[in-house]
Short mmCIF file of N, CA and C in Angstrom, two decimals:
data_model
loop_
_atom_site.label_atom_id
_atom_site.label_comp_id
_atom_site.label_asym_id
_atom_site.label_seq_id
_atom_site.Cartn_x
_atom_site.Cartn_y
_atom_site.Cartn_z
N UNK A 1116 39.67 -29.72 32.60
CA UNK A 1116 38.44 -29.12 32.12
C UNK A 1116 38.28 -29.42 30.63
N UNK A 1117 36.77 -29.20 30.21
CA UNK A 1117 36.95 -30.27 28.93
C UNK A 1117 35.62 -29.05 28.32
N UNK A 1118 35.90 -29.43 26.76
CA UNK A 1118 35.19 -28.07 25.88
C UNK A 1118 34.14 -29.30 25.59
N UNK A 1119 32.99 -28.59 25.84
CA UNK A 1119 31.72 -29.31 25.53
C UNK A 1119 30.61 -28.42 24.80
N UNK A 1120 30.24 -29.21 23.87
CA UNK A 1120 29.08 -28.38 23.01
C UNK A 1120 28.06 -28.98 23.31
N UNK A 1121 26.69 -27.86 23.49
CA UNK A 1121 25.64 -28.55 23.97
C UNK A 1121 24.70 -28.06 23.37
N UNK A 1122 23.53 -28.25 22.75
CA UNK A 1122 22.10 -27.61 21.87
C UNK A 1122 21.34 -27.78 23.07
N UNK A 1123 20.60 -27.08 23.26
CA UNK A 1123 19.55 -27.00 23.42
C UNK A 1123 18.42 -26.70 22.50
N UNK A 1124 16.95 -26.74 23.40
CA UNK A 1124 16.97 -28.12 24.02
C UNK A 1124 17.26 -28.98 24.35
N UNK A 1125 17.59 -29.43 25.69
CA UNK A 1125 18.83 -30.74 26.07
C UNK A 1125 18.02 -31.64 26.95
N UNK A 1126 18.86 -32.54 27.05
CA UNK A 1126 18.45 -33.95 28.31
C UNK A 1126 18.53 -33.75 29.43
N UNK A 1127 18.45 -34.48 30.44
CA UNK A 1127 19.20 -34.61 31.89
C UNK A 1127 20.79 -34.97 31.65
N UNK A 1128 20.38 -36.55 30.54
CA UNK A 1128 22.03 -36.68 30.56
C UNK A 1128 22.74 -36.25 30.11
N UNK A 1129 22.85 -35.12 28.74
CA UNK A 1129 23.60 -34.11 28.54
C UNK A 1129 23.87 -33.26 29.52
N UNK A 1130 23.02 -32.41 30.74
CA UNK A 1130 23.59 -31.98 31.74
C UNK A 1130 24.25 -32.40 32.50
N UNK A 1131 23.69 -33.62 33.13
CA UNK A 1131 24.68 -34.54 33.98
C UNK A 1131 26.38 -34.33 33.53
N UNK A 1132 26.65 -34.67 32.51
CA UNK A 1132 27.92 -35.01 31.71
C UNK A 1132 29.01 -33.44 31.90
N UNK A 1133 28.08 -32.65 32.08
CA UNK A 1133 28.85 -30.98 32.65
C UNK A 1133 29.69 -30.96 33.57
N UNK A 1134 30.93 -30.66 33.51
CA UNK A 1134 30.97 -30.04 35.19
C UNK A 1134 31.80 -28.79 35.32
N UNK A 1135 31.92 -27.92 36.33
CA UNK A 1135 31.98 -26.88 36.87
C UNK A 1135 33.92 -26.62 36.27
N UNK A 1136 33.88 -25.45 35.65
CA UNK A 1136 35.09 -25.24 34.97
C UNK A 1136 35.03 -25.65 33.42
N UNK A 1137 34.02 -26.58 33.17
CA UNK A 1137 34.20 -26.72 31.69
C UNK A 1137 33.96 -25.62 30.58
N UNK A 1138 34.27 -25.34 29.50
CA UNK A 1138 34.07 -24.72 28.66
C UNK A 1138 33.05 -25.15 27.82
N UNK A 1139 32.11 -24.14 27.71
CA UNK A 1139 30.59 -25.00 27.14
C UNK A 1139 30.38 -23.78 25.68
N UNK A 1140 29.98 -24.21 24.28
CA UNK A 1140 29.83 -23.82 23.54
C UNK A 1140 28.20 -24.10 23.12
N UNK A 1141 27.18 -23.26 23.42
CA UNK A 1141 25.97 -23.73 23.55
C UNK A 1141 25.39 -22.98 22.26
N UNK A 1142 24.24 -23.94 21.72
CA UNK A 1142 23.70 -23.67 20.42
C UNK A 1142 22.13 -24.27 20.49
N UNK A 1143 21.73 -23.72 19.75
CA UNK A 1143 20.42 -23.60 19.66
C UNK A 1143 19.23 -22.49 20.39
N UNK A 1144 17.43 -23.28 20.99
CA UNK A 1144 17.00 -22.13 21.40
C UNK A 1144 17.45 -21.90 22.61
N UNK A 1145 17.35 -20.34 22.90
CA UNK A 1145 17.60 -19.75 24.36
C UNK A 1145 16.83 -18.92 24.51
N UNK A 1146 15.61 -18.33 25.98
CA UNK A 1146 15.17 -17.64 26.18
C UNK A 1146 15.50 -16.72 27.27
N UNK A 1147 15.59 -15.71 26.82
CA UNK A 1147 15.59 -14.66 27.66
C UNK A 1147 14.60 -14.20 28.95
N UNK A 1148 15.21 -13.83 29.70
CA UNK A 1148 13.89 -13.99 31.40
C UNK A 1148 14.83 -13.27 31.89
N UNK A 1149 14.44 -12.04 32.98
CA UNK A 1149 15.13 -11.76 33.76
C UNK A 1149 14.04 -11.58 34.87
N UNK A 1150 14.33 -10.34 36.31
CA UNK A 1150 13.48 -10.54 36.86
C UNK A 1150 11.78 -10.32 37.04
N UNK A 1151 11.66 -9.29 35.98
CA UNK A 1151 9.83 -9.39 36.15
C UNK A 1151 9.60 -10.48 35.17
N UNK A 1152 10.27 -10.80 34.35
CA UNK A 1152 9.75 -11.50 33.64
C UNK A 1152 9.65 -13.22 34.60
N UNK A 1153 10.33 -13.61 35.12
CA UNK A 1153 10.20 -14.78 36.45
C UNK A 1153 9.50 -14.64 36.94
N UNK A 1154 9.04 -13.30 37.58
CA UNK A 1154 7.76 -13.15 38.58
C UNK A 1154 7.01 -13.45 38.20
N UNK A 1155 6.60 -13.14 36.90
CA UNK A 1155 5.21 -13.38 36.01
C UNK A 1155 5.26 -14.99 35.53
N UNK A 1156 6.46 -15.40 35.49
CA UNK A 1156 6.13 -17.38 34.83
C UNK A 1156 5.70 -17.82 36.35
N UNK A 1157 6.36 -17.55 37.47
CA UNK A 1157 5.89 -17.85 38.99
C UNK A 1157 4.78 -17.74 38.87
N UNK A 1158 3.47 -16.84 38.78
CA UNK A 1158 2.39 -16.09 38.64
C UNK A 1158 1.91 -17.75 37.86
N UNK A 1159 1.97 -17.27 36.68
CA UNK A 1159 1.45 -18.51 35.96
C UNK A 1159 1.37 -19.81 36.46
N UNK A 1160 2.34 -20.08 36.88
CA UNK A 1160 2.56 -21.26 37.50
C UNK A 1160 1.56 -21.95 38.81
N UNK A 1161 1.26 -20.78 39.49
CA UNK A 1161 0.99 -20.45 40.92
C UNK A 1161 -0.56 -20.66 40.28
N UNK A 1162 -1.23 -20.14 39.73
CA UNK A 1162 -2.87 -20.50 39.06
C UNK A 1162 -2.66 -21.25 38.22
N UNK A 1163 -1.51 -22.23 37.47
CA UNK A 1163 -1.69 -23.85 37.13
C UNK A 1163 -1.79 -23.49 35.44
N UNK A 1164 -1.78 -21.55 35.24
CA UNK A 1164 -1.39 -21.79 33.33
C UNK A 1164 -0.38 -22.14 32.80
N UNK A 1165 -0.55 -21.93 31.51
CA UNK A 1165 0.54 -22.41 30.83
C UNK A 1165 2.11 -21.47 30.49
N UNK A 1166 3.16 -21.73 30.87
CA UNK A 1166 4.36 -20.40 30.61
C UNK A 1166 4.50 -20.17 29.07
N UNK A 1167 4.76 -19.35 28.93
CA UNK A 1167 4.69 -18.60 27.50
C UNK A 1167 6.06 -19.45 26.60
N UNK A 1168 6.85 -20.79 27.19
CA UNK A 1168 7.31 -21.64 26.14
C UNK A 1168 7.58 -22.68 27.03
N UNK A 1169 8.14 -23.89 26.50
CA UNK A 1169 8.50 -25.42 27.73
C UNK A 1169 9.69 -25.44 28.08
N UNK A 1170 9.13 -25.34 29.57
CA UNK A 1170 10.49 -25.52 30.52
C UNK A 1170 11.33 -26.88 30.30
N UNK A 1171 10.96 -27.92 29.82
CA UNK A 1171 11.35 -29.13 29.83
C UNK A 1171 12.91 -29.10 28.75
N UNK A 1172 13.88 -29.45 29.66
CA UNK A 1172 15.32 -28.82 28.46
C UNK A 1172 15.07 -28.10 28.25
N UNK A 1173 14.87 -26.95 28.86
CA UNK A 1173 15.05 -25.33 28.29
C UNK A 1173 16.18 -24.56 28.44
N UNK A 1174 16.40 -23.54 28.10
CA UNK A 1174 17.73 -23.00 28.48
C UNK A 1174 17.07 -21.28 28.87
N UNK A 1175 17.86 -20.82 30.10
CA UNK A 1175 17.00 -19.04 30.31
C UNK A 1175 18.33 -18.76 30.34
N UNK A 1176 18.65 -17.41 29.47
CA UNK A 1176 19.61 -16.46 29.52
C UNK A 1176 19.24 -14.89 30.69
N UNK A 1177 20.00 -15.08 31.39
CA UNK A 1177 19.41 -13.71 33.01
C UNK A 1177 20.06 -12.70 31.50
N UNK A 1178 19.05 -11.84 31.04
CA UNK A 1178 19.40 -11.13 29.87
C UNK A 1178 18.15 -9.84 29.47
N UNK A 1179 18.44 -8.63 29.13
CA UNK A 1179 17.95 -7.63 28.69
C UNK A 1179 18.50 -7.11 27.71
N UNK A 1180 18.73 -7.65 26.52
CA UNK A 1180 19.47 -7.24 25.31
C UNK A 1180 18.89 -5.82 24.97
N UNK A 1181 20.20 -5.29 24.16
CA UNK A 1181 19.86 -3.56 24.07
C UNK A 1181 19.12 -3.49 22.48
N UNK A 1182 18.59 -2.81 21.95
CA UNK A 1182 17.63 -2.84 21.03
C UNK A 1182 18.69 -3.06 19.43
N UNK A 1183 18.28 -3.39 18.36
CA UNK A 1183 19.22 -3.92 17.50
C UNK A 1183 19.50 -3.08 17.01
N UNK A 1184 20.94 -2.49 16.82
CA UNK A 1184 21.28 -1.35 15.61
C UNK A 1184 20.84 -1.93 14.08
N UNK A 1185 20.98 -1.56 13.72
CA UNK A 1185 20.66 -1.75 11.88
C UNK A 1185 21.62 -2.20 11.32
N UNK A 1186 20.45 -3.61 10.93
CA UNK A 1186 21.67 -5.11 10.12
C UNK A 1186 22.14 -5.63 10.93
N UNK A 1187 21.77 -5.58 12.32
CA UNK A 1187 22.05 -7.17 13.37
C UNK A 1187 21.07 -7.71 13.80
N UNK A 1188 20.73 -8.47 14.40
CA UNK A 1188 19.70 -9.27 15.04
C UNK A 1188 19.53 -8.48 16.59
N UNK A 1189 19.82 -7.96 16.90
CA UNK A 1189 20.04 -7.87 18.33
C UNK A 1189 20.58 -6.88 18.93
N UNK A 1190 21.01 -6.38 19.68
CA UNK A 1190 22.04 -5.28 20.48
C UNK A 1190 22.69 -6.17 21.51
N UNK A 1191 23.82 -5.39 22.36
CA UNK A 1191 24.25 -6.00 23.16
C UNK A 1191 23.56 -7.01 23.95
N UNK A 1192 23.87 -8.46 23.98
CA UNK A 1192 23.20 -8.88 25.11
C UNK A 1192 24.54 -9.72 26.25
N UNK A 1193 24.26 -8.67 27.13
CA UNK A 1193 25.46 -9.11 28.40
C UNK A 1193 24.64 -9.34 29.32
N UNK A 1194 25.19 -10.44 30.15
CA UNK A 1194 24.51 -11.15 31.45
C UNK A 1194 23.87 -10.04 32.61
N UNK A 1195 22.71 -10.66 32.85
CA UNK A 1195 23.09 -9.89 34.44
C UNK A 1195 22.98 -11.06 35.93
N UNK A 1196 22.64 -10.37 36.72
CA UNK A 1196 23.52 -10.54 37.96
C UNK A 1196 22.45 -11.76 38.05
N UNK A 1197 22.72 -13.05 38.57
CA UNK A 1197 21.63 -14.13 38.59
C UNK A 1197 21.01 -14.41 39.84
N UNK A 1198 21.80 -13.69 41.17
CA UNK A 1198 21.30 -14.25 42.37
C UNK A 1198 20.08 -13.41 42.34
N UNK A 1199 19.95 -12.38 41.37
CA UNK A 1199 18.05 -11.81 41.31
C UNK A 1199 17.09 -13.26 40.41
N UNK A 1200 17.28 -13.87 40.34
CA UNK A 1200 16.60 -15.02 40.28
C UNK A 1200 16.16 -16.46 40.71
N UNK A 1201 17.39 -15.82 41.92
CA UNK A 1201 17.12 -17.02 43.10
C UNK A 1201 15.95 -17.81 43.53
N UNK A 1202 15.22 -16.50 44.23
CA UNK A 1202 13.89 -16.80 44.22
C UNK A 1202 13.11 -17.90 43.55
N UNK A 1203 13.04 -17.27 42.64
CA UNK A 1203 12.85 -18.16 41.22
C UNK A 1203 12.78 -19.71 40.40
N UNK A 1204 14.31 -19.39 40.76
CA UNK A 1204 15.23 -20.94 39.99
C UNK A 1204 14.46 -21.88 40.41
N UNK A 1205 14.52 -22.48 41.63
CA UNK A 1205 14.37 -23.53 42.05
C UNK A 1205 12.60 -24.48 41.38
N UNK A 1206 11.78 -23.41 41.19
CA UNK A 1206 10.79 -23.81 40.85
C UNK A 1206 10.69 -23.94 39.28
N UNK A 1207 11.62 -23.37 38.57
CA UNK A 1207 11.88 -23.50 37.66
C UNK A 1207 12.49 -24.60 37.19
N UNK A 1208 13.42 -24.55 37.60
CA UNK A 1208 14.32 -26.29 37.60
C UNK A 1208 13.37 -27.57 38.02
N UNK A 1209 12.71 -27.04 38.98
CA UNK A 1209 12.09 -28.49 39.49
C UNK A 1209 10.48 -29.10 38.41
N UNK A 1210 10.74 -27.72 37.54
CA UNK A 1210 9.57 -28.29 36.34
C UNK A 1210 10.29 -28.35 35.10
N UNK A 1211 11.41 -28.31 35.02
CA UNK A 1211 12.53 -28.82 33.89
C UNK A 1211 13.27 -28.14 33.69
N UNK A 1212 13.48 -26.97 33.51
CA UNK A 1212 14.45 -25.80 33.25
C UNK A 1212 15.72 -26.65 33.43
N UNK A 1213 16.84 -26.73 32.08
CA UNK A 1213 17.80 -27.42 32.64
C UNK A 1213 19.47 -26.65 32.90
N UNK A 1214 18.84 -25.14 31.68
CA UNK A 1214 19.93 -24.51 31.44
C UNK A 1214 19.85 -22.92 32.36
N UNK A 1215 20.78 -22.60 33.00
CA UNK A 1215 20.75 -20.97 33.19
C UNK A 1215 21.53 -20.18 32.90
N UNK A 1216 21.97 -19.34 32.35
CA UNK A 1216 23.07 -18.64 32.10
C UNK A 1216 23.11 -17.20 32.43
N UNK A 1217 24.13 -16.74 33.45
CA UNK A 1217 24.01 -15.17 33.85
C UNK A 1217 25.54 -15.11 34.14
N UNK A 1218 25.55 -14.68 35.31
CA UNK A 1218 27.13 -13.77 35.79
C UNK A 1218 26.76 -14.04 37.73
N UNK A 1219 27.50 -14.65 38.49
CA UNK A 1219 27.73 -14.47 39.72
C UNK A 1219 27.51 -15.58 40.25
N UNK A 1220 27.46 -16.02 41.64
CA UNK A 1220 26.96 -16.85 42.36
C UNK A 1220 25.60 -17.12 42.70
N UNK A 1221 25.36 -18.51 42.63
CA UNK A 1221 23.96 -18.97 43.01
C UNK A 1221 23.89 -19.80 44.64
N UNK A 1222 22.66 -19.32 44.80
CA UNK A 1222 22.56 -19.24 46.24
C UNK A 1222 22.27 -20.96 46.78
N UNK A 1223 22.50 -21.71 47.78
CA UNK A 1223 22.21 -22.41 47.85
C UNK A 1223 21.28 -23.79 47.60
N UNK A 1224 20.23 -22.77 47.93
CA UNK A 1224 18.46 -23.52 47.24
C UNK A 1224 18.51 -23.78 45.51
N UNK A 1225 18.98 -22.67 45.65
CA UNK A 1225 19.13 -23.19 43.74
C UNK A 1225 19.90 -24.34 43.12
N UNK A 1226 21.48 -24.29 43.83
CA UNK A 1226 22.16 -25.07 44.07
C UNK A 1226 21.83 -26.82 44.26
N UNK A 1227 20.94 -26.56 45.15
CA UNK A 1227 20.37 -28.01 45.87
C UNK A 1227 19.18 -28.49 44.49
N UNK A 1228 18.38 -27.16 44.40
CA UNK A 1228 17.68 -27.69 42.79
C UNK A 1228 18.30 -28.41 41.50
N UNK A 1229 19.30 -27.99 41.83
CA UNK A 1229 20.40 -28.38 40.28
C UNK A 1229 20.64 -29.79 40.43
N UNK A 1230 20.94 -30.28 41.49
CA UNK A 1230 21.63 -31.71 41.82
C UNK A 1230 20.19 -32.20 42.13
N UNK A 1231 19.29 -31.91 42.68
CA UNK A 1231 18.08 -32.51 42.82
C UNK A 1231 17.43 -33.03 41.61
N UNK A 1232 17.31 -32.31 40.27
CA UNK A 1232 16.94 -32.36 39.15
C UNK A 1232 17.74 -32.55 37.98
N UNK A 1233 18.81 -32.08 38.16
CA UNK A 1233 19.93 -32.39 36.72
C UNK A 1233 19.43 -30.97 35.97
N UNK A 1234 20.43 -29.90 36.65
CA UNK A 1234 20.83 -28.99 36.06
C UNK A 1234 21.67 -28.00 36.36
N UNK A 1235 22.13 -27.18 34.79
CA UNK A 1235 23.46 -26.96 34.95
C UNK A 1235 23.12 -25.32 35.27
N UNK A 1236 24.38 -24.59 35.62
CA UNK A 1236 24.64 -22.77 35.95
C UNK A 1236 25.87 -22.73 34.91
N UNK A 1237 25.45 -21.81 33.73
CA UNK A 1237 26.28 -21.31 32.95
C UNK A 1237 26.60 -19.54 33.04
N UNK A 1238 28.08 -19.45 32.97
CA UNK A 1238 28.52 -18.42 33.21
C UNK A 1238 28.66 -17.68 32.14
N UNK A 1239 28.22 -16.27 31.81
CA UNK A 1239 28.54 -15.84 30.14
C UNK A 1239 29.16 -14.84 31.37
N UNK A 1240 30.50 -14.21 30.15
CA UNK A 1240 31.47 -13.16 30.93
C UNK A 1240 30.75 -11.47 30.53
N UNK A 1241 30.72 -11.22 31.94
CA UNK A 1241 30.30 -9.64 32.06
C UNK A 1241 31.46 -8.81 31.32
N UNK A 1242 30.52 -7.61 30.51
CA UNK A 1242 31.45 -6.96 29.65
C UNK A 1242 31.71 -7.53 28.31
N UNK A 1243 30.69 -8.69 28.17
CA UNK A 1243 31.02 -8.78 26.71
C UNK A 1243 29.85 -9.57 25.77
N UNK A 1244 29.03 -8.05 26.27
CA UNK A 1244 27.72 -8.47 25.37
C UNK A 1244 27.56 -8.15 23.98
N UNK A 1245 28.71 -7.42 23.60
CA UNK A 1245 28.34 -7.47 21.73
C UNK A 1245 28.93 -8.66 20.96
N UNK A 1246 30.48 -9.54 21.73
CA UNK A 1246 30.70 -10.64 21.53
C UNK A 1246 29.44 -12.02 22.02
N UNK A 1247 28.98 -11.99 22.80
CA UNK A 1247 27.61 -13.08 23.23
C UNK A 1247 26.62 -12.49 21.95
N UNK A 1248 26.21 -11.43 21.45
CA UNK A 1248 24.85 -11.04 20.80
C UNK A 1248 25.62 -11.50 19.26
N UNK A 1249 27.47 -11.46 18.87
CA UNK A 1249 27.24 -11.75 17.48
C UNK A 1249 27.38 -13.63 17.73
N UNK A 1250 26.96 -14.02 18.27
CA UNK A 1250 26.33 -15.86 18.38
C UNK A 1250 24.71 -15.96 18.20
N UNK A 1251 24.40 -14.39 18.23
CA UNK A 1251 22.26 -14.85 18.01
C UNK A 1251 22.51 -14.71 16.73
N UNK A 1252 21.51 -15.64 16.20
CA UNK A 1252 21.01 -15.58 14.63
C UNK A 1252 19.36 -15.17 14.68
N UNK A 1253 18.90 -15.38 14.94
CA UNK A 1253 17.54 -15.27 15.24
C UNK A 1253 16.78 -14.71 16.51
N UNK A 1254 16.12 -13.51 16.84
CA UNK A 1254 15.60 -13.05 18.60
C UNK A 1254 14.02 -12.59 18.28
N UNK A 1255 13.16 -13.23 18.62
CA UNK A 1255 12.06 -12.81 18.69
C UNK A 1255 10.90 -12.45 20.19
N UNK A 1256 10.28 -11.38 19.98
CA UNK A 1256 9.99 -11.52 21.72
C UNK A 1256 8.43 -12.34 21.64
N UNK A 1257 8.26 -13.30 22.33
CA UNK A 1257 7.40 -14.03 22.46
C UNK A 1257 6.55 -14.00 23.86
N UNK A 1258 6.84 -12.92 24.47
CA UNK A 1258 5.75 -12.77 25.75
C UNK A 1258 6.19 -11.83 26.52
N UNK A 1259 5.34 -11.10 26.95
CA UNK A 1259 5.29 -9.55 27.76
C UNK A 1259 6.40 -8.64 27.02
N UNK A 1260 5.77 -8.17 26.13
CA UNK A 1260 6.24 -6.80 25.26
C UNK A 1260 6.33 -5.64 26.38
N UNK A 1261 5.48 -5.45 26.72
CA UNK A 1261 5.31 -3.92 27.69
C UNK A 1261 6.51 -4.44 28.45
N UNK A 1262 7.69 -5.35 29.39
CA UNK A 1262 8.50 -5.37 29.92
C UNK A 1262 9.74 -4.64 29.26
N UNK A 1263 9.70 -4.15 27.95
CA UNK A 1263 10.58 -3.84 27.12
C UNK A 1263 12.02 -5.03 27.47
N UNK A 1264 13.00 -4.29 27.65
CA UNK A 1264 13.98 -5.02 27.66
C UNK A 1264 14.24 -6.57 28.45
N UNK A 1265 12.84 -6.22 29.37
CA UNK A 1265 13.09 -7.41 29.95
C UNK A 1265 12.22 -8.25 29.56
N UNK A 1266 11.29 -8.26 28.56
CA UNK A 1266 10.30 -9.17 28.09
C UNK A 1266 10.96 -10.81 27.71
N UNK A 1267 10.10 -11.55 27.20
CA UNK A 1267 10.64 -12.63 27.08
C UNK A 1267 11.10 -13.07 25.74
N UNK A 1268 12.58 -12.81 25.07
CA UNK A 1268 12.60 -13.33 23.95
C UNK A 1268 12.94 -14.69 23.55
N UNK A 1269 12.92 -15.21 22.42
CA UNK A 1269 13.21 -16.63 22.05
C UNK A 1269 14.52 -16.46 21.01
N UNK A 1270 15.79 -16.90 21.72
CA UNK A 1270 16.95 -16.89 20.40
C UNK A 1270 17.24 -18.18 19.82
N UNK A 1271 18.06 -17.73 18.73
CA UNK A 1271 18.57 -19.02 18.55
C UNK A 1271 19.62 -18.57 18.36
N UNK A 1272 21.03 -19.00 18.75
CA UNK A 1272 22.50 -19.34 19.11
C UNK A 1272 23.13 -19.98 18.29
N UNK A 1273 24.30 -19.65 18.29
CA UNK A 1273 25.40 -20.96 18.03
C UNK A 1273 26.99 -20.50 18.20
N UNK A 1274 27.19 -21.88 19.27
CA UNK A 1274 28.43 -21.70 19.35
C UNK A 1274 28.72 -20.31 20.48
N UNK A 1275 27.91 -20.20 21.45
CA UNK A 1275 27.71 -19.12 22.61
C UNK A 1275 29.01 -19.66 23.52
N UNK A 1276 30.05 -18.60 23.68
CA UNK A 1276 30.99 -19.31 25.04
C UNK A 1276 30.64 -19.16 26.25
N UNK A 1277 30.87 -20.07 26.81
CA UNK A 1277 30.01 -19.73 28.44
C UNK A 1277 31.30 -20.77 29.19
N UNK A 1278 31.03 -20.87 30.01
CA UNK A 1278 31.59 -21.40 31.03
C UNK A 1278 30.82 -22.09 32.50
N UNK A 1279 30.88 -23.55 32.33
CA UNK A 1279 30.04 -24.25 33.32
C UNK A 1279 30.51 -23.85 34.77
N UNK A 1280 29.76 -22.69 35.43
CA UNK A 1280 29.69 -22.15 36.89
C UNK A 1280 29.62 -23.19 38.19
N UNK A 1281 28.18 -24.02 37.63
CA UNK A 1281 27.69 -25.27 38.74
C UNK A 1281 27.15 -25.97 38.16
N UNK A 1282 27.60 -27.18 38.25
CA UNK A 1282 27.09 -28.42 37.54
C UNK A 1282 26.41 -29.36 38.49
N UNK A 1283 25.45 -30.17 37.82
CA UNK A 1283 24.39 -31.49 38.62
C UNK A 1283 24.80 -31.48 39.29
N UNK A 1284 26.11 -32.24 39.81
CA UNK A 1284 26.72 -32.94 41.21
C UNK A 1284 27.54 -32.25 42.02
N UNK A 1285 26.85 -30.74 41.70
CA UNK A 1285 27.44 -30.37 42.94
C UNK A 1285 28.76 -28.90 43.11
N UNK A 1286 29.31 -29.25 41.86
CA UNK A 1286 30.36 -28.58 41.47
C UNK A 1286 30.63 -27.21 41.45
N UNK A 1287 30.97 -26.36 41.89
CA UNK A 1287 30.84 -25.01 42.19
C UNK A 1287 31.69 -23.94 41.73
N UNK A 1288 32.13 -23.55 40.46
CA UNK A 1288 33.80 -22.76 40.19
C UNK A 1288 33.54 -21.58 41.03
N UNK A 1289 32.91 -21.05 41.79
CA UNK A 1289 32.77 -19.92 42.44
C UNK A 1289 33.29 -20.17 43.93
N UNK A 1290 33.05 -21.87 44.13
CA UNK A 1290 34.60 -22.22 45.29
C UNK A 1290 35.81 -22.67 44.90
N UNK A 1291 35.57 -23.70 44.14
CA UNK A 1291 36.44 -24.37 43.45
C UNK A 1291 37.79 -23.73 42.98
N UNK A 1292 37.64 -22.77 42.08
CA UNK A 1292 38.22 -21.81 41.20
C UNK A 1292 39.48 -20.66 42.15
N UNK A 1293 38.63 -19.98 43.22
CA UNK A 1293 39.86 -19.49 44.42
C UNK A 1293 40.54 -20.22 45.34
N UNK A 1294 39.79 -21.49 45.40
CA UNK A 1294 40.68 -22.36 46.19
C UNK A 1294 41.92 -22.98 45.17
N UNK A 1295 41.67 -23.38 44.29
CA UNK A 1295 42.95 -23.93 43.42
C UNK A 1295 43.86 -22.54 42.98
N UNK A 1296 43.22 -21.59 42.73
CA UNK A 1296 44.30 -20.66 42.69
C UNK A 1296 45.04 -20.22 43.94
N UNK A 1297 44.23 -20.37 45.20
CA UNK A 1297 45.14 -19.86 46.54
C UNK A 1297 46.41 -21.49 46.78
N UNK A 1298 45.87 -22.85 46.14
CA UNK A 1298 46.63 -23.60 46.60
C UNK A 1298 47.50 -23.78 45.81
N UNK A 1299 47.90 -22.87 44.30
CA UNK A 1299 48.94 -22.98 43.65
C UNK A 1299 49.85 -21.84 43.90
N UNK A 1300 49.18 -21.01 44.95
CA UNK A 1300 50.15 -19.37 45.20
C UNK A 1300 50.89 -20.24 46.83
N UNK A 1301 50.63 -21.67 46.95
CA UNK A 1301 51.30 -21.77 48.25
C UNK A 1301 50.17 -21.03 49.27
N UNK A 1302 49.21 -20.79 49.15
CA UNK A 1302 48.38 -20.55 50.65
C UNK A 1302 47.03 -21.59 50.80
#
C-alpha cells in the first residue's frame, strides 16, 4: 500500500493511479453533500439546471459538520454513513464527480460507476471528526442554507487522512481487507 497525495480538483488519471488500501492525504477544494442535499443536485439535474458547483474532478465529503466553536473554521466534521448516497452516486460520478469520502460500504451500482468512469471511494475514520475538521482552512456554505447542517459547504483542506476504500479498477478494502486478515490468522 502506498501514501498518495492528491488535490483536488483532480483528473481521471490521478484517480486511476489509487488503489484500495492506499493511504491518501487529500488537499484542496471539498464539498460537503449529504443526503437532502443529493436529492436536491438529482432535482437539478433531472430539469437540466445548473448544480450549485462542478462536478467535473470534484471531491463530496458524506458530511454535516457541527457549527464552529470560536477561533476555528469549523466544528467537528466526522463522516457519515455513505450507502445513504447510493442512490445518488452513480449519477453523480457519471457527470464527473471523481472523489467521495464517507465511512462504510458502497453498494454495487456505485461500485460499477467508479470503474465505469474513473472514480475513487475514500474512507475518513468514524470518531474522528475534530482530527478531519483541524485539516479545513477555509468552509463556506454555498447552497441550501435552510438544510442547516446538511447544506452544501465548500472547504478547502490539506493534508486530510483518508484511506482509499474502492478504487477505478475495481478494488474493494471492505473485501479485500477481511480476507487478508482471515488468510494470515490461517483461515
Amino acid at each position: 500500500m502506498a501514501e498518495i497525495r492528491l488535490s483536488v480538483p483532480c483528473s481521471r488519471e490521478e484517480v486511476m493511479r489509487i488503489r484500495a488500501g492506499d493511504r491518501v492525504l487529500l488537499s484542496g477544494t471539498v464539498y460537503t453533500a449529504r443526503d437532502a442535499a443529493h436529492r436536491r443536485m438529482l432535482e437539478l439535474m433531472e430539469r437540466g439546471e445548473a448544480l450549485p458547483f462542478e462536478l467535473e474532478g470534484a471531491a463530496i465529503y458524506y458530511c454535516g459538520p457541527a457549527p464552529a466553536p470560536p477561533g476555528r473554521v469549523m466544528g467537528a466534521a466526522g463522516p457519515t454513513t455513505s450507502y445513504r448516497m447510493d442512490a445518488y452516486a452513480p449519477a453523480l460520478i457519471g457527470c464527473g464527480l471523481a472523489v467521495m469520502i464517507g465511512k462504510g460500504p458502497r453498494k454495487e451500482p456505485v461500485r460499477e460507476a467508479m470503474r465505469g468512469h474513473g472514480a475513487v471511494y475514500l474512507a475518513a475514520e468514524g470518531g474522528a471528526g475534530a482530527l478531519l475538521a483541524s485539516c479545513v482552512e477555509a468552509c463556506e456554505t454555498i447552497a441550501w442554507p435552510d438544510l442547516g447542517p446538511e447544506a452544501v459547504r465548500r472547504l478547502t483542506v490539506r493534508d486530510m487522512p483518508l484511506v482509499a476504500a474502492c478504487d477505478a479498477a475495481g478494488g474493494n478494502l471492505y473485501e479485500s481487507g477481511p480476507a487478508a486478515y482471515l488468510a494470515s490468522c490461517g483461515k
